[in-house]
Amino acid sequence: MKIKIMAYAVMLFVVLNGLAGCGKKAAESVSASPEGYRFTDALGQEVTVQNPERVVALMGSFAEIWLSAGGTLTGVTDDAFEERGLELSKEIVSVGKFNSPSMEKIIALNPDLVLLSSETKEHAALKEVFKQAGIPAAYFKVTHFEDYLSMLKTCTEITGKPELYEKNGLDAEAEIKEILSGSKPQTTPSVLLLITYSGGAAGQNSKTMTGKMLKDLGCRNIADENQSLLKEFNMESIVKEDPDYIFVIPMGNDDDLARKNLKETIEKNPAWSGLTAVKGGRYILLPKEKFLYKPNGKWAESYTYLWEILYGTNE
């Protein structure tokens, strides 16, 4: 119901505010054109764009990818400023939070392309709204490095700057391959990967961003085998598996608060201090910049960070 109301409100906004010029321009961008670039997005939509100059990115990491592809931005969400620390001009407008963007602000910017995440339900809910408003909207899925490469390639093909795909994508891929080619011990390290919340923590498997990196590095994630760890913190299962390493990704912006939450929830359990990883100093809080937020062009740095913890320096 809320989505329908939003859609009607947006259409009413378009009509009442005389944005016919916006609708006309967007319709021209969407129509098939020999000069345009056509691709299929993560939701299966056929998207056609032609030299977009007024681009709005509804996720900070997508704003960074678009800039890395040589594009320019008109609007971004707050996380582009707060989390990514991007150097953006004062002319670039904030259109709200990534999970609650303002359609009114987006439409007012007269965009010729909007970049959205197919994995964010609030973004997926806007698909028909953008279609009805005649605004080209492209959805991308970026969880793993390969997804980042795919989006970057599409963006550089749109901007016509393939050299930036090589610089910001293929060079990082070569670094990662070199890291993974390093020698590893014959024994496979077992790991527990946790992400913290205000009320505790839950496990993450190898399908997640950091989980995939650990798998690539030769680790066995205990949450792959014990699915109950993905729903709640299960000390009995953790004690039984007794992983070699425990990695924790803190949510939120306050690391001190994250540590406090850990102490007040999982660490107060008497069995926690008896775990092999805890006793051996292999209970590690990972930096959000490398493992919560998408590393984008610095993905190789995240792989290196984990490699050095697991196996020492890679020389």
mmCIF file of C-alpha atoms in Angstrom:
data_model
loop_
_atom_site.group_PDB
_atom_site.id
_atom_site.type_symbol
_atom_site.label_atom_id
_atom_site.label_comp_id
_atom_site.label_asym_id
_atom_site.label_seq_id
_atom_site.Cartn_x
_atom_site.Cartn_y
_atom_site.Cartn_z
ATOM 1 C CA MET A 1 0.000 0.000 0.000
ATOM 2 C CA LYS A 2 2.816 2.419 0.894
ATOM 3 C CA ILE A 3 4.514 1.701 -2.424
ATOM 4 C CA LYS A 4 1.306 2.415 -4.361
ATOM 5 C CA ILE A 5 0.770 5.631 -2.458
ATOM 6 C CA MET A 6 4.350 6.661 -3.198
ATOM 7 C CA ALA A 7 3.860 5.917 -6.900
ATOM 8 C CA TYR A 8 0.669 7.974 -7.071
ATOM 9 C CA ALA A 9 2.296 10.801 -5.150
ATOM 10 C CA VAL A 10 5.237 10.870 -7.524
ATOM 11 C CA MET A 11 3.020 10.945 -10.590
ATOM 12 C CA LEU A 12 0.957 13.727 -9.035
ATOM 13 C CA PHE A 13 4.161 15.618 -8.324
ATOM 14 C CA VAL A 14 5.207 15.275 -11.970
ATOM 15 C CA VAL A 15 1.882 16.583 -13.237
ATOM 16 C CA LEU A 16 1.385 19.413 -10.793
ATOM 17 C CA ASN A 17 4.929 20.734 -11.024
ATOM 18 C CA GLY A 18 5.038 20.823 -14.788
ATOM 19 C CA LEU A 19 7.961 18.481 -15.273
ATOM 20 C CA ALA A 20 7.011 17.704 -18.818
ATOM 21 C CA GLY A 21 10.522 18.590 -19.935
ATOM 22 C CA CYS A 22 11.935 16.005 -17.569
ATOM 23 C CA GLY A 23 9.546 13.328 -18.789
ATOM 24 C CA LYS A 24 10.305 14.157 -22.412
ATOM 25 C CA LYS A 25 14.049 14.006 -21.933
ATOM 26 C CA ALA A 26 13.846 10.756 -19.975
ATOM 27 C CA ALA A 27 11.574 9.180 -22.592
ATOM 28 C CA GLU A 28 14.090 10.049 -25.287
ATOM 29 C CA SER A 29 16.826 8.401 -23.215
ATOM 30 C CA VAL A 30 14.780 5.237 -22.760
ATOM 31 C CA SER A 31 13.796 4.890 -26.438
ATOM 32 C CA ALA A 32 16.014 2.681 -28.565
ATOM 33 C CA SER A 33 18.702 4.635 -30.362
ATOM 34 C CA PRO A 34 21.624 3.549 -32.560
ATOM 35 C CA GLU A 35 23.843 5.977 -30.687
ATOM 36 C CA GLY A 36 22.724 4.807 -27.240
ATOM 37 C CA TYR A 37 24.208 2.084 -25.081
ATOM 38 C CA ARG A 38 21.855 -0.767 -24.239
ATOM 39 C CA PHE A 39 22.312 -3.328 -21.471
ATOM 40 C CA THR A 40 20.294 -5.632 -19.239
ATOM 41 C CA ASP A 41 20.350 -4.721 -15.558
ATOM 42 C CA ALA A 42 20.186 -6.975 -12.478
ATOM 43 C CA LEU A 43 16.364 -6.998 -12.556
ATOM 44 C CA GLY A 44 16.297 -8.102 -16.181
ATOM 45 C CA GLN A 45 15.304 -4.696 -17.533
ATOM 46 C CA GLU A 46 16.553 -3.489 -20.900
ATOM 47 C CA VAL A 47 18.134 -0.099 -20.222
ATOM 48 C CA THR A 48 19.239 2.301 -22.948
ATOM 49 C CA VAL A 49 21.237 5.428 -22.150
ATOM 50 C CA GLN A 50 22.962 8.020 -24.289
ATOM 51 C CA ASN A 51 25.810 10.028 -22.772
ATOM 52 C CA PRO A 52 24.100 10.534 -19.376
ATOM 53 C CA GLU A 53 25.308 13.674 -17.622
ATOM 54 C CA ARG A 54 22.762 14.078 -14.839
ATOM 55 C CA VAL A 55 23.290 10.850 -12.914
ATOM 56 C CA VAL A 56 21.883 10.100 -9.451
ATOM 57 C CA ALA A 57 23.414 7.243 -7.443
ATOM 58 C CA LEU A 58 21.259 5.859 -4.635
ATOM 59 C CA MET A 59 24.150 4.146 -2.875
ATOM 60 C CA GLY A 60 27.523 5.594 -1.888
ATOM 61 C CA SER A 61 29.482 2.687 -3.332
ATOM 62 C CA PHE A 62 27.651 3.063 -6.657
ATOM 63 C CA ALA A 63 28.485 6.768 -6.683
ATOM 64 C CA GLU A 64 32.143 5.839 -6.266
ATOM 65 C CA ILE A 65 31.988 3.262 -9.076
ATOM 66 C CA TRP A 66 30.373 5.786 -11.421
ATOM 67 C CA LEU A 67 33.095 8.327 -10.654
ATOM 68 C CA SER A 68 35.741 5.600 -11.170
ATOM 69 C CA ALA A 69 34.220 5.045 -14.603
ATOM 70 C CA GLY A 70 34.770 8.693 -15.478
ATOM 71 C CA GLY A 71 31.181 9.789 -14.992
ATOM 72 C CA THR A 72 29.766 12.860 -13.285
ATOM 73 C CA LEU A 73 27.105 13.011 -10.592
ATOM 74 C CA THR A 74 24.162 15.276 -9.928
ATOM 75 C CA GLY A 75 22.748 13.581 -6.833
ATOM 76 C CA VAL A 76 23.824 11.019 -4.240
ATOM 77 C CA THR A 77 22.569 9.545 -0.990
ATOM 78 C CA ASP A 78 23.944 10.561 2.403
ATOM 79 C CA ASP A 79 26.285 7.577 2.692
ATOM 80 C CA ALA A 80 28.369 8.949 -0.181
ATOM 81 C CA PHE A 81 29.373 11.759 2.167
ATOM 82 C CA GLU A 82 29.231 9.998 5.547
ATOM 83 C CA GLU A 83 30.704 6.546 4.804
ATOM 84 C CA ARG A 84 32.646 6.749 1.556
ATOM 85 C CA GLY A 85 34.273 10.121 2.216
ATOM 86 C CA LEU A 86 34.084 10.957 -1.478
ATOM 87 C CA GLU A 87 35.386 14.320 -2.635
ATOM 88 C CA LEU A 88 32.196 15.713 -4.126
ATOM 89 C CA SER A 89 31.498 19.222 -5.322
ATOM 90 C CA LYS A 90 29.056 21.431 -3.442
ATOM 91 C CA GLU A 91 26.710 21.330 -6.429
ATOM 92 C CA ILE A 92 25.985 17.630 -5.907
ATOM 93 C CA VAL A 93 22.676 17.266 -4.058
ATOM 94 C CA SER A 94 21.853 14.774 -1.314
ATOM 95 C CA VAL A 95 18.599 12.952 -2.029
ATOM 96 C CA GLY A 96 18.328 11.347 1.407
ATOM 97 C CA LYS A 97 19.400 8.031 2.888
ATOM 98 C CA PHE A 98 20.125 5.061 0.623
ATOM 99 C CA ASN A 99 17.220 3.059 2.105
ATOM 100 C CA SER A 100 14.761 5.967 2.036
ATOM 101 C CA PRO A 101 15.630 8.286 -0.862
ATOM 102 C CA SER A 102 13.397 11.251 -1.630
ATOM 103 C CA MET A 103 11.639 10.768 -4.971
ATOM 104 C CA GLU A 104 10.696 14.429 -4.962
ATOM 105 C CA LYS A 105 14.364 15.460 -4.790
ATOM 106 C CA ILE A 106 15.398 12.888 -7.394
ATOM 107 C CA ILE A 107 12.780 14.040 -9.924
ATOM 108 C CA ALA A 108 13.636 17.692 -9.276
ATOM 109 C CA LEU A 109 17.212 16.966 -10.432
ATOM 110 C CA ASN A 110 15.927 15.945 -13.886
ATOM 111 C CA PRO A 111 18.191 12.854 -14.029
ATOM 112 C CA ASP A 112 19.007 11.014 -17.250
ATOM 113 C CA LEU A 113 20.121 7.925 -15.289
ATOM 114 C CA VAL A 114 19.561 6.625 -11.744
ATOM 115 C CA LEU A 115 21.770 3.862 -10.306
ATOM 116 C CA LEU A 116 20.101 1.530 -7.784
ATOM 117 C CA SER A 117 20.785 -1.702 -5.897
ATOM 118 C CA SER A 118 18.704 -4.768 -6.758
ATOM 119 C CA GLU A 119 19.513 -6.125 -3.280
ATOM 120 C CA THR A 120 17.927 -3.173 -1.467
ATOM 121 C CA LYS A 121 14.194 -3.764 -1.137
ATOM 122 C CA GLU A 122 13.455 -0.049 -0.909
ATOM 123 C CA HIS A 123 15.172 0.416 -4.272
ATOM 124 C CA ALA A 124 13.392 -2.508 -5.919
ATOM 125 C CA ALA A 125 10.081 -1.018 -4.769
ATOM 126 C CA LEU A 126 10.788 2.081 -6.892
ATOM 127 C CA LYS A 127 11.128 0.216 -10.188
ATOM 128 C CA GLU A 128 7.624 1.029 -11.465
ATOM 129 C CA VAL A 129 7.774 4.540 -10.043
ATOM 130 C CA PHE A 130 10.781 5.399 -12.207
ATOM 131 C CA LYS A 131 9.221 3.679 -15.199
ATOM 132 C CA GLN A 132 6.012 5.694 -14.842
ATOM 133 C CA ALA A 133 8.001 8.911 -14.401
ATOM 134 C CA GLY A 134 9.987 8.160 -17.581
ATOM 135 C CA ILE A 135 13.354 8.178 -15.825
ATOM 136 C CA PRO A 136 16.006 5.609 -16.883
ATOM 137 C CA ALA A 137 16.797 3.518 -13.797
ATOM 138 C CA ALA A 138 19.439 0.776 -13.805
ATOM 139 C CA TYR A 139 19.734 -1.836 -11.054
ATOM 140 C CA PHE A 140 23.019 -3.525 -10.152
ATOM 141 C CA LYS A 141 23.951 -6.322 -7.757
ATOM 142 C CA VAL A 142 27.364 -5.903 -6.160
ATOM 143 C CA THR A 143 28.271 -8.427 -3.465
ATOM 144 C CA HIS A 144 31.565 -9.910 -4.636
ATOM 145 C CA PHE A 145 34.554 -8.552 -6.519
ATOM 146 C CA GLU A 146 33.299 -10.127 -9.760
ATOM 147 C CA ASP A 147 30.064 -8.128 -9.382
ATOM 148 C CA TYR A 148 32.073 -4.933 -8.933
ATOM 149 C CA LEU A 149 34.031 -5.713 -12.118
ATOM 150 C CA SER A 150 30.792 -6.270 -14.027
ATOM 151 C CA MET A 151 29.241 -2.969 -12.909
ATOM 152 C CA LEU A 152 32.449 -1.054 -13.542
ATOM 153 C CA LYS A 153 32.665 -2.510 -17.055
ATOM 154 C CA THR A 154 29.088 -1.479 -17.831
ATOM 155 C CA CYS A 155 29.688 2.010 -16.456
ATOM 156 C CA THR A 156 32.903 2.527 -18.441
ATOM 157 C CA GLU A 157 31.111 1.367 -21.602
ATOM 158 C CA ILE A 158 28.411 3.951 -20.914
ATOM 159 C CA THR A 159 30.973 6.715 -20.368
ATOM 160 C CA GLY A 160 33.136 5.526 -23.260
ATOM 161 C CA LYS A 161 36.260 5.254 -21.092
ATOM 162 C CA PRO A 162 37.438 1.619 -21.247
ATOM 163 C CA GLU A 163 40.894 2.599 -20.003
ATOM 164 C CA LEU A 164 39.334 3.227 -16.582
ATOM 165 C CA TYR A 165 38.008 -0.332 -16.516
ATOM 166 C CA GLU A 166 41.582 -1.517 -16.899
ATOM 167 C CA LYS A 167 42.952 0.926 -14.323
ATOM 168 C CA ASN A 168 40.266 0.542 -11.639
ATOM 169 C CA GLY A 169 39.154 -3.020 -12.388
ATOM 170 C CA LEU A 170 41.558 -5.295 -14.244
ATOM 171 C CA ASP A 171 44.602 -4.029 -12.335
ATOM 172 C CA ALA A 172 42.858 -4.881 -9.052
ATOM 173 C CA GLU A 173 41.904 -8.288 -10.447
ATOM 174 C CA ALA A 174 45.557 -8.993 -11.287
ATOM 175 C CA GLU A 175 46.561 -8.038 -7.728
ATOM 176 C CA ILE A 176 43.960 -10.376 -6.255
ATOM 177 C CA LYS A 177 45.089 -13.260 -8.457
ATOM 178 C CA GLU A 178 48.663 -12.683 -7.327
ATOM 179 C CA ILE A 179 47.584 -12.708 -3.681
ATOM 180 C CA LEU A 180 45.617 -15.943 -4.097
ATOM 181 C CA SER A 181 48.502 -17.630 -5.900
ATOM 182 C CA GLY A 182 50.665 -17.398 -2.778
ATOM 183 C CA SER A 183 51.562 -20.577 -0.939
ATOM 184 C CA LYS A 184 49.264 -21.693 1.875
ATOM 185 C CA PRO A 185 49.714 -24.320 4.587
ATOM 186 C CA GLN A 186 48.192 -27.718 3.880
ATOM 187 C CA THR A 187 45.783 -27.425 6.808
ATOM 188 C CA THR A 188 42.558 -25.541 6.100
ATOM 189 C CA PRO A 189 41.792 -22.812 8.669
ATOM 190 C CA SER A 190 38.280 -22.942 10.086
ATOM 191 C CA VAL A 191 36.632 -19.569 10.608
ATOM 192 C CA LEU A 192 33.574 -18.037 12.225
ATOM 193 C CA LEU A 193 32.475 -14.775 10.589
ATOM 194 C CA LEU A 194 30.137 -12.635 12.676
ATOM 195 C CA ILE A 195 28.353 -9.371 12.001
ATOM 196 C CA THR A 196 27.261 -7.404 15.059
ATOM 197 C CA TYR A 197 23.971 -5.703 15.787
ATOM 198 C CA SER A 198 22.842 -3.642 18.744
ATOM 199 C CA GLY A 199 21.378 -6.746 20.356
ATOM 200 C CA GLY A 200 24.082 -9.255 19.572
ATOM 201 C CA ALA A 201 25.600 -10.967 16.539
ATOM 202 C CA ALA A 202 24.863 -13.495 13.798
ATOM 203 C CA GLY A 203 27.036 -15.598 11.525
ATOM 204 C CA GLN A 204 27.721 -14.962 7.855
ATOM 205 C CA ASN A 205 28.403 -17.678 5.303
ATOM 206 C CA SER A 206 30.607 -17.785 2.208
ATOM 207 C CA LYS A 207 27.960 -16.136 0.041
ATOM 208 C CA THR A 208 28.524 -12.777 1.718
ATOM 209 C CA MET A 209 31.185 -10.288 0.644
ATOM 210 C CA THR A 210 33.749 -11.075 3.345
ATOM 211 C CA GLY A 211 32.704 -14.722 3.492
ATOM 212 C CA LYS A 212 33.538 -15.090 -0.207
ATOM 213 C CA MET A 213 36.973 -13.531 0.363
ATOM 214 C CA LEU A 214 37.709 -15.961 3.192
ATOM 215 C CA LYS A 215 36.619 -18.874 1.004
ATOM 216 C CA ASP A 216 38.856 -17.662 -1.823
ATOM 217 C CA LEU A 217 41.702 -17.591 0.699
ATOM 218 C CA GLY A 218 41.186 -21.267 1.500
ATOM 219 C CA CYS A 219 39.149 -21.056 4.716
ATOM 220 C CA ARG A 220 36.328 -23.308 5.894
ATOM 221 C CA ASN A 221 33.426 -21.248 7.174
ATOM 222 C CA ILE A 222 31.575 -23.130 9.935
ATOM 223 C CA ALA A 223 28.346 -21.250 9.089
ATOM 224 C CA ASP A 224 28.303 -22.951 5.669
ATOM 225 C CA GLU A 225 27.726 -26.257 7.425
ATOM 226 C CA ASN A 226 25.682 -25.027 10.384
ATOM 227 C CA GLN A 227 22.880 -22.865 9.007
ATOM 228 C CA SER A 228 21.533 -22.074 12.486
ATOM 229 C CA LEU A 229 24.448 -19.688 12.998
ATOM 230 C CA LEU A 230 23.033 -17.425 10.274
ATOM 231 C CA LYS A 231 19.888 -16.729 12.290
ATOM 232 C CA GLU A 232 21.206 -16.296 15.794
ATOM 233 C CA PHE A 233 24.312 -16.541 17.913
ATOM 234 C CA ASN A 234 24.581 -20.181 18.959
ATOM 235 C CA MET A 235 27.347 -20.698 21.523
ATOM 236 C CA GLU A 236 26.802 -24.451 21.713
ATOM 237 C CA SER A 237 27.465 -24.866 17.985
ATOM 238 C CA ILE A 238 30.480 -22.549 18.118
ATOM 239 C CA VAL A 239 32.039 -24.447 21.032
ATOM 240 C CA LYS A 240 31.488 -27.703 19.171
ATOM 241 C CA GLU A 241 33.183 -26.402 16.011
ATOM 242 C CA ASP A 242 35.841 -24.432 17.945
ATOM 243 C CA PRO A 243 37.041 -22.396 14.919
ATOM 244 C CA ASP A 244 40.678 -21.384 14.415
ATOM 245 C CA TYR A 245 39.705 -17.781 13.723
ATOM 246 C CA ILE A 246 36.781 -15.574 14.688
ATOM 247 C CA PHE A 247 36.256 -12.458 12.558
ATOM 248 C CA VAL A 248 33.763 -9.777 13.542
ATOM 249 C CA ILE A 249 32.357 -7.014 11.329
ATOM 250 C CA PRO A 250 30.821 -4.207 13.412
ATOM 251 C CA MET A 251 27.653 -2.510 12.193
ATOM 252 C CA GLY A 252 27.132 1.189 12.794
ATOM 253 C CA ASN A 253 29.570 4.065 12.907
ATOM 254 C CA ASP A 254 30.869 3.690 16.468
ATOM 255 C CA ASP A 255 33.547 1.006 16.953
ATOM 256 C CA ASP A 256 33.659 1.632 20.701
ATOM 257 C CA LEU A 257 29.929 0.989 20.920
ATOM 258 C CA ALA A 258 30.380 -2.177 18.863
ATOM 259 C CA ARG A 259 33.027 -3.454 21.279
ATOM 260 C CA LYS A 260 30.780 -2.623 24.224
ATOM 261 C CA ASN A 261 27.896 -4.539 22.647
ATOM 262 C CA LEU A 262 30.160 -7.537 22.081
ATOM 263 C CA LYS A 263 31.261 -7.547 25.714
ATOM 264 C CA GLU A 264 27.709 -7.247 26.979
ATOM 265 C CA THR A 265 26.364 -10.003 24.739
ATOM 266 C CA ILE A 266 28.576 -12.798 23.415
ATOM 267 C CA GLU A 267 31.783 -12.231 25.394
ATOM 268 C CA LYS A 268 30.094 -12.517 28.783
ATOM 269 C CA ASN A 269 29.318 -16.170 28.099
ATOM 270 C CA PRO A 270 31.802 -18.253 30.178
ATOM 271 C CA ALA A 271 32.415 -20.606 27.250
ATOM 272 C CA TRP A 272 33.633 -17.768 25.038
ATOM 273 C CA SER A 273 36.996 -17.324 26.728
ATOM 274 C CA GLY A 274 37.687 -21.038 26.329
ATOM 275 C CA LEU A 275 37.510 -20.995 22.520
ATOM 276 C CA THR A 276 40.760 -21.739 20.671
ATOM 277 C CA ALA A 277 40.542 -18.560 18.593
ATOM 278 C CA VAL A 278 39.991 -16.363 21.651
ATOM 279 C CA LYS A 279 42.793 -17.968 23.675
ATOM 280 C CA GLY A 280 45.157 -17.731 20.711
ATOM 281 C CA GLY A 281 44.486 -14.050 20.022
ATOM 282 C CA ARG A 282 42.707 -14.851 16.767
ATOM 283 C CA TYR A 283 39.448 -13.104 17.673
ATOM 284 C CA ILE A 284 39.640 -10.126 15.339
ATOM 285 C CA LEU A 285 37.468 -7.043 14.747
ATOM 286 C CA LEU A 286 37.613 -6.186 11.039
ATOM 287 C CA PRO A 287 37.593 -2.557 9.792
ATOM 288 C CA LYS A 288 34.275 -1.490 8.259
ATOM 289 C CA GLU A 289 36.020 0.365 5.442
ATOM 290 C CA LYS A 290 37.356 -2.913 4.075
ATOM 291 C CA PHE A 291 34.705 -5.449 5.044
ATOM 292 C CA LEU A 292 31.323 -3.780 5.650
ATOM 293 C CA TYR A 293 31.388 -1.184 2.899
ATOM 294 C CA LYS A 294 32.180 -2.278 -0.659
ATOM 295 C CA PRO A 295 35.953 -1.842 -1.214
ATOM 296 C CA ASN A 296 35.481 -1.157 -4.952
ATOM 297 C CA GLY A 297 38.889 -0.309 -6.448
ATOM 298 C CA LYS A 298 40.582 -1.288 -3.174
ATOM 299 C CA TRP A 299 39.253 -4.854 -3.069
ATOM 300 C CA ALA A 300 42.814 -6.203 -3.326
ATOM 301 C CA GLU A 301 43.669 -4.386 -0.082
ATOM 302 C CA SER A 302 40.893 -6.295 1.692
ATOM 303 C CA TYR A 303 42.221 -9.616 0.398
ATOM 304 C CA THR A 304 45.742 -8.650 1.490
ATOM 305 C CA TYR A 305 44.500 -7.686 4.965
ATOM 306 C CA LEU A 306 42.954 -11.129 5.486
ATOM 307 C CA TRP A 307 45.886 -12.988 3.924
ATOM 308 C CA GLU A 308 48.348 -11.413 6.344
ATOM 309 C CA ILE A 309 46.178 -12.404 9.325
ATOM 310 C CA LEU A 310 45.813 -15.976 8.094
ATOM 311 C CA TYR A 311 49.194 -16.691 6.583
ATOM 312 C CA GLY A 312 51.563 -13.819 7.310
ATOM 313 C CA THR A 313 53.080 -11.563 4.657
ATOM 314 C CA ASN A 314 52.698 -12.655 1.056
ATOM 315 C CA GLU A 315 56.156 -12.310 -0.513
#
